């Protein structure tokens, strides 16, 4: 086959994506540092602010509310789950704040530019982690999570930028690379955070070393973006009175012009919400189940999560990247349904790992595919806001899923909860197979691949 020259425009596109993926990887590694630290970190604050010290502290008020919730269940819940429930409450708070902030950040990026919005988001992230570095009490740590929840916009803005510089033929594969960044970060970040947590530099905050390195990564990422990321939101002239612009500014751009929609954005957003409502509930309940059935500790849980992350990364690189978005979503929801029904019947660790593999396929496909489908339905000047709304619906599902699913888990038992989750995923399958269509450009991309 004869060699083909790469146009300057394609070279610029590849350069922007290289900058974008590098920065996103740094951001997600920094973000995932804290995940394995939550149990010990919250235990540290609980010991510092014991009830005998100050029963009216922020942490003790939160724990009292969680204990009231926990004691309402028919089945007794071990005190060892107090920290897990507290971590889940903080995760739900973060997702709730993201549901509020994401549409605002998206609309600001449509108005002032992706680069500007991303850099201001980075300022908020830096402030959030700086508060964590200084968090010698739970109140300061809680403030850091609130600031982070309101300012984190890197993922949705990265997807908007990736869409800006990709045409309909390459959009699915570009979105899949964002998913690969997630899988790599969630494999490396927690391990690095756990290792750094063993290095104590500040006695008043034993996690300051991990927080400090996370802060270093964010500062480096911000400088990298400031120096190398150009603005990708095109400056288009407003249409004249007859509805046609004097020139066709988007003709020179790889992004697509506004078009007649293939899918309803409301249907895509609702599917995103219902899926993450069910899936995030399962994610949060998994440590309960593995402890109850197999007495898993942190080492065994880390091994299971590492297996899920590695499987998801391989699947994204081999399947998600080269398949049309609708097929990606369909594959993921079918795999998730099978995983739920299998979890309801798990008897051995072998069955657990088979279910984990099915759920890894889900992690590698559904959110990436739905976001890609949503990007096809938004024009250039509304893309940030539309993708922000789409992310907001998903974060609303993440905020409510753990509470709903754990209520089912402890009131009705594991088998009922996971079986009902599987039935709910059958409903998601009905939405995906019956209510969504594949954009023509995506199908052309698949045939060409």
CSV table of N, CA and C in Angstrom, one decimal, residues 163 166-177 259 262-263 268 271 315-316 319-334 361-377 387 390 431-433 436-449:
chain,number,residue,atom,x,y,z
A,163,UNK,N,-14.0,15.6,21.2
A,163,UNK,CA,-15.0,15.7,20.2
A,163,UNK,C,-14.8,16.8,19.2
A,166,UNK,N,-12.3,15.7,16.6
A,166,UNK,CA,-12.5,14.4,15.9
A,166,UNK,C,-13.8,14.5,15.1
A,167,UNK,N,-13.7,13.8,13.9
A,167,UNK,CA,-14.9,13.7,13.1
A,167,UNK,C,-15.8,12.5,13.5
A,168,UNK,N,-16.9,12.3,12.8
A,168,UNK,CA,-17.8,11.2,13.2
A,168,UNK,C,-17.2,9.9,13.0
A,169,UNK,N,-16.2,9.8,12.1
A,169,UNK,CA,-15.6,8.4,11.9
A,169,UNK,C,-14.6,8.0,13.0
A,170,UNK,N,-14.0,9.0,13.6
A,170,UNK,CA,-12.9,8.7,14.6
A,170,UNK,C,-13.4,9.0,16.0
A,171,UNK,N,-14.6,9.4,16.2
A,171,UNK,CA,-15.1,9.8,17.5
A,171,UNK,C,-15.1,8.7,18.5
A,172,UNK,N,-15.7,7.6,18.1
A,172,UNK,CA,-15.8,6.4,19.0
A,172,UNK,C,-14.4,5.9,19.5
A,173,UNK,N,-13.4,5.9,18.6
A,173,UNK,CA,-12.1,5.4,19.0
A,173,UNK,C,-11.5,6.4,19.9
A,174,UNK,N,-11.7,7.7,19.6
A,174,UNK,CA,-11.1,8.8,20.5
A,174,UNK,C,-11.7,8.7,21.9
A,175,UNK,N,-13.0,8.5,22.0
A,175,UNK,CA,-13.7,8.4,23.3
A,175,UNK,C,-13.2,7.1,24.0
A,176,UNK,N,-12.9,6.1,23.3
A,176,UNK,CA,-12.4,4.8,23.9
A,176,UNK,C,-11.0,5.1,24.5
A,177,UNK,N,-10.2,5.9,23.9
A,177,UNK,CA,-8.9,6.3,24.5
A,177,UNK,C,-9.0,7.0,25.8
A,259,UNK,N,-26.7,18.8,13.4
A,259,UNK,CA,-27.4,18.0,12.4
A,259,UNK,C,-28.7,17.6,13.0
A,262,UNK,N,-30.1,11.8,15.7
A,262,UNK,CA,-30.4,10.4,15.5
A,262,UNK,C,-31.1,9.9,16.8
A,263,UNK,N,-30.6,10.3,18.0
A,263,UNK,CA,-31.1,9.9,19.2
A,263,UNK,C,-31.6,11.1,20.1
A,268,UNK,N,-30.9,9.4,26.0
A,268,UNK,CA,-29.5,9.1,26.3
A,268,UNK,C,-29.2,9.5,27.8
A,271,UNK,N,-31.0,7.0,30.1
A,271,UNK,CA,-30.3,5.7,30.1
A,271,UNK,C,-29.1,5.8,31.0
A,315,UNK,N,-9.9,-4.6,27.2
A,315,UNK,CA,-11.2,-4.7,26.4
A,315,UNK,C,-11.4,-3.3,25.6
A,316,UNK,N,-11.1,-2.2,26.3
A,316,UNK,CA,-11.2,-0.9,25.7
A,316,UNK,C,-10.2,-0.8,24.5
A,319,UNK,N,-11.6,-3.8,21.7
A,319,UNK,CA,-12.9,-3.8,21.2
A,319,UNK,C,-13.6,-2.4,21.2
A,320,UNK,N,-13.6,-1.7,22.3
A,320,UNK,CA,-14.3,-0.5,22.4
A,320,UNK,C,-13.8,0.5,21.4
A,321,UNK,N,-12.5,0.6,21.2
A,321,UNK,CA,-11.8,1.5,20.3
A,321,UNK,C,-12.2,1.3,18.9
A,322,UNK,N,-12.5,0.1,18.5
A,322,UNK,CA,-12.8,-0.2,17.0
A,322,UNK,C,-14.2,-0.5,16.7
A,323,UNK,N,-15.1,-0.3,17.6
A,323,UNK,CA,-16.5,-0.6,17.4
A,323,UNK,C,-17.4,0.6,17.4
A,324,UNK,N,-18.5,0.6,16.7
A,324,UNK,CA,-19.4,1.8,16.8
A,324,UNK,C,-20.0,1.9,18.2
A,325,UNK,N,-20.3,3.1,18.6
A,325,UNK,CA,-20.7,3.4,20.0
A,325,UNK,C,-21.9,2.6,20.4
A,326,UNK,N,-22.9,2.4,19.6
A,326,UNK,CA,-24.1,1.7,20.0
A,326,UNK,C,-23.8,0.2,20.3
A,327,UNK,N,-23.0,-0.4,19.4
A,327,UNK,CA,-22.6,-1.8,19.7
A,327,UNK,C,-21.8,-1.9,21.0
A,328,UNK,N,-21.0,-0.9,21.3
A,328,UNK,CA,-20.3,-0.9,22.5
A,328,UNK,C,-21.2,-0.8,23.7
A,329,UNK,N,-22.2,0.0,23.7
A,329,UNK,CA,-23.2,0.1,24.8
A,329,UNK,C,-24.0,-1.2,24.9
A,330,UNK,N,-24.4,-1.7,23.8
A,330,UNK,CA,-25.2,-3.0,23.8
A,330,UNK,C,-24.4,-4.1,24.4
A,331,UNK,N,-23.1,-4.2,24.1
A,331,UNK,CA,-22.3,-5.2,24.6
A,331,UNK,C,-22.2,-5.1,26.1
A,332,UNK,N,-22.0,-3.8,26.6
A,332,UNK,CA,-21.8,-3.6,28.0
A,332,UNK,C,-23.0,-3.9,28.8
A,333,UNK,N,-24.2,-3.5,28.4
A,333,UNK,CA,-25.4,-3.7,29.2
A,333,UNK,C,-25.8,-5.2,29.3
A,334,UNK,N,-25.5,-5.9,28.2
A,334,UNK,CA,-25.8,-7.4,28.2
A,334,UNK,C,-24.8,-8.0,29.2
A,361,UNK,N,-16.0,-5.7,31.6
A,361,UNK,CA,-16.5,-5.4,30.2
A,361,UNK,C,-17.5,-4.2,30.2
A,362,UNK,N,-18.3,-4.2,31.3
A,362,UNK,CA,-19.3,-3.1,31.4
A,362,UNK,C,-18.6,-1.8,31.7
A,363,UNK,N,-17.6,-1.8,32.5
A,363,UNK,CA,-16.8,-0.6,32.8
A,363,UNK,C,-16.1,-0.1,31.6
A,364,UNK,N,-15.7,-0.9,30.7
A,364,UNK,CA,-15.0,-0.5,29.5
A,364,UNK,C,-15.9,0.0,28.4
A,365,UNK,N,-17.2,-0.1,28.5
A,365,UNK,CA,-18.0,0.1,27.4
A,365,UNK,C,-19.1,1.1,27.6
A,366,UNK,N,-20.0,1.0,28.6
A,366,UNK,CA,-21.3,1.6,28.6
A,366,UNK,C,-21.1,3.1,28.7
A,367,UNK,N,-20.4,3.7,29.7
A,367,UNK,CA,-20.3,5.1,29.8
A,367,UNK,C,-19.6,5.7,28.6
A,368,UNK,N,-18.5,5.1,28.2
A,368,UNK,CA,-17.8,5.6,27.0
A,368,UNK,C,-18.7,5.6,25.8
A,369,UNK,N,-19.5,4.6,25.5
A,369,UNK,CA,-20.3,4.5,24.4
A,369,UNK,C,-21.5,5.5,24.5
A,370,UNK,N,-22.1,5.7,25.6
A,370,UNK,CA,-23.2,6.6,25.8
A,370,UNK,C,-22.7,8.0,25.6
A,371,UNK,N,-21.5,8.4,26.1
A,371,UNK,CA,-21.0,9.7,25.9
A,371,UNK,C,-20.7,10.0,24.5
A,372,UNK,N,-20.2,9.0,23.8
A,372,UNK,CA,-19.9,9.1,22.4
A,372,UNK,C,-21.2,9.4,21.6
A,373,UNK,N,-22.2,8.6,21.9
A,373,UNK,CA,-23.5,8.8,21.2
A,373,UNK,C,-24.1,10.2,21.5
A,374,UNK,N,-23.9,10.7,22.8
A,374,UNK,CA,-24.4,12.0,23.1
A,374,UNK,C,-23.6,13.1,22.3
A,375,UNK,N,-22.3,12.9,22.1
A,375,UNK,CA,-21.5,13.9,21.4
A,375,UNK,C,-22.0,14.0,19.9
A,376,UNK,N,-22.6,13.0,19.4
A,376,UNK,CA,-23.1,13.1,18.0
A,376,UNK,C,-24.3,14.0,17.9
A,377,UNK,N,-25.0,14.2,19.0
A,377,UNK,CA,-26.2,15.0,19.0
A,377,UNK,C,-26.1,16.4,19.4
A,387,UNK,N,-22.8,17.9,26.8
A,387,UNK,CA,-22.1,16.8,27.5
A,387,UNK,C,-22.0,17.0,29.0
A,390,UNK,N,-25.3,15.6,30.2
A,390,UNK,CA,-25.2,14.1,30.1
A,390,UNK,C,-24.4,13.6,31.3
A,431,UNK,N,-34.1,-0.2,26.9
A,431,UNK,CA,-33.9,1.2,26.5
A,431,UNK,C,-32.9,1.2,25.4
A,432,UNK,N,-31.8,0.5,25.6
A,432,UNK,CA,-30.6,0.6,24.6
A,432,UNK,C,-31.0,-0.1,23.3
A,433,UNK,N,-31.6,-1.3,23.3
A,433,UNK,CA,-31.9,-2.0,22.1
A,433,UNK,C,-33.1,-1.5,21.4
A,436,UNK,N,-32.5,3.4,21.2
A,436,UNK,CA,-31.3,4.1,20.6
A,436,UNK,C,-30.9,3.6,19.2
A,437,UNK,N,-30.4,4.5,18.4
A,437,UNK,CA,-30.0,4.1,17.1
A,437,UNK,C,-28.5,4.5,16.9
A,438,UNK,N,-27.9,3.9,15.9
A,438,UNK,CA,-26.5,4.2,15.6
A,438,UNK,C,-26.4,5.4,14.7
A,439,UNK,N,-25.6,6.4,15.0
A,439,UNK,CA,-25.4,7.5,14.0
A,439,UNK,C,-24.7,7.0,12.8
A,440,UNK,N,-25.1,7.5,11.6
A,440,UNK,CA,-24.6,7.0,10.3
A,440,UNK,C,-23.1,7.1,10.3
A,441,UNK,N,-22.5,8.1,10.7
A,441,UNK,CA,-21.0,8.3,10.7
A,441,UNK,C,-20.3,7.2,11.5
A,442,UNK,N,-20.9,6.8,12.6
A,442,UNK,CA,-20.3,5.8,13.4
A,442,UNK,C,-20.3,4.5,12.7
A,443,UNK,N,-21.3,4.2,12.0
A,443,UNK,CA,-21.4,2.9,11.3
A,443,UNK,C,-20.4,2.9,10.1
A,444,UNK,N,-20.2,4.0,9.5
A,444,UNK,CA,-19.2,4.1,8.4
A,444,UNK,C,-17.8,3.8,9.0
A,445,UNK,N,-17.6,4.4,10.1
A,445,UNK,CA,-16.3,4.2,10.8
A,445,UNK,C,-16.0,2.7,11.1
A,446,UNK,N,-17.1,2.0,11.5
A,446,UNK,CA,-16.9,0.6,11.9
A,446,UNK,C,-16.7,-0.2,10.6
A,447,UNK,N,-17.4,0.1,9.5
A,447,UNK,CA,-17.2,-0.7,8.3
A,447,UNK,C,-15.7,-0.5,7.8
A,448,UNK,N,-15.3,0.8,7.9
A,448,UNK,CA,-14.0,1.1,7.4
A,448,UNK,C,-12.9,0.4,8.2
A,449,UNK,N,-13.1,0.3,9.5
A,449,UNK,CA,-12.2,-0.4,10.4
A,449,UNK,C,-12.1,-1.9,10.1
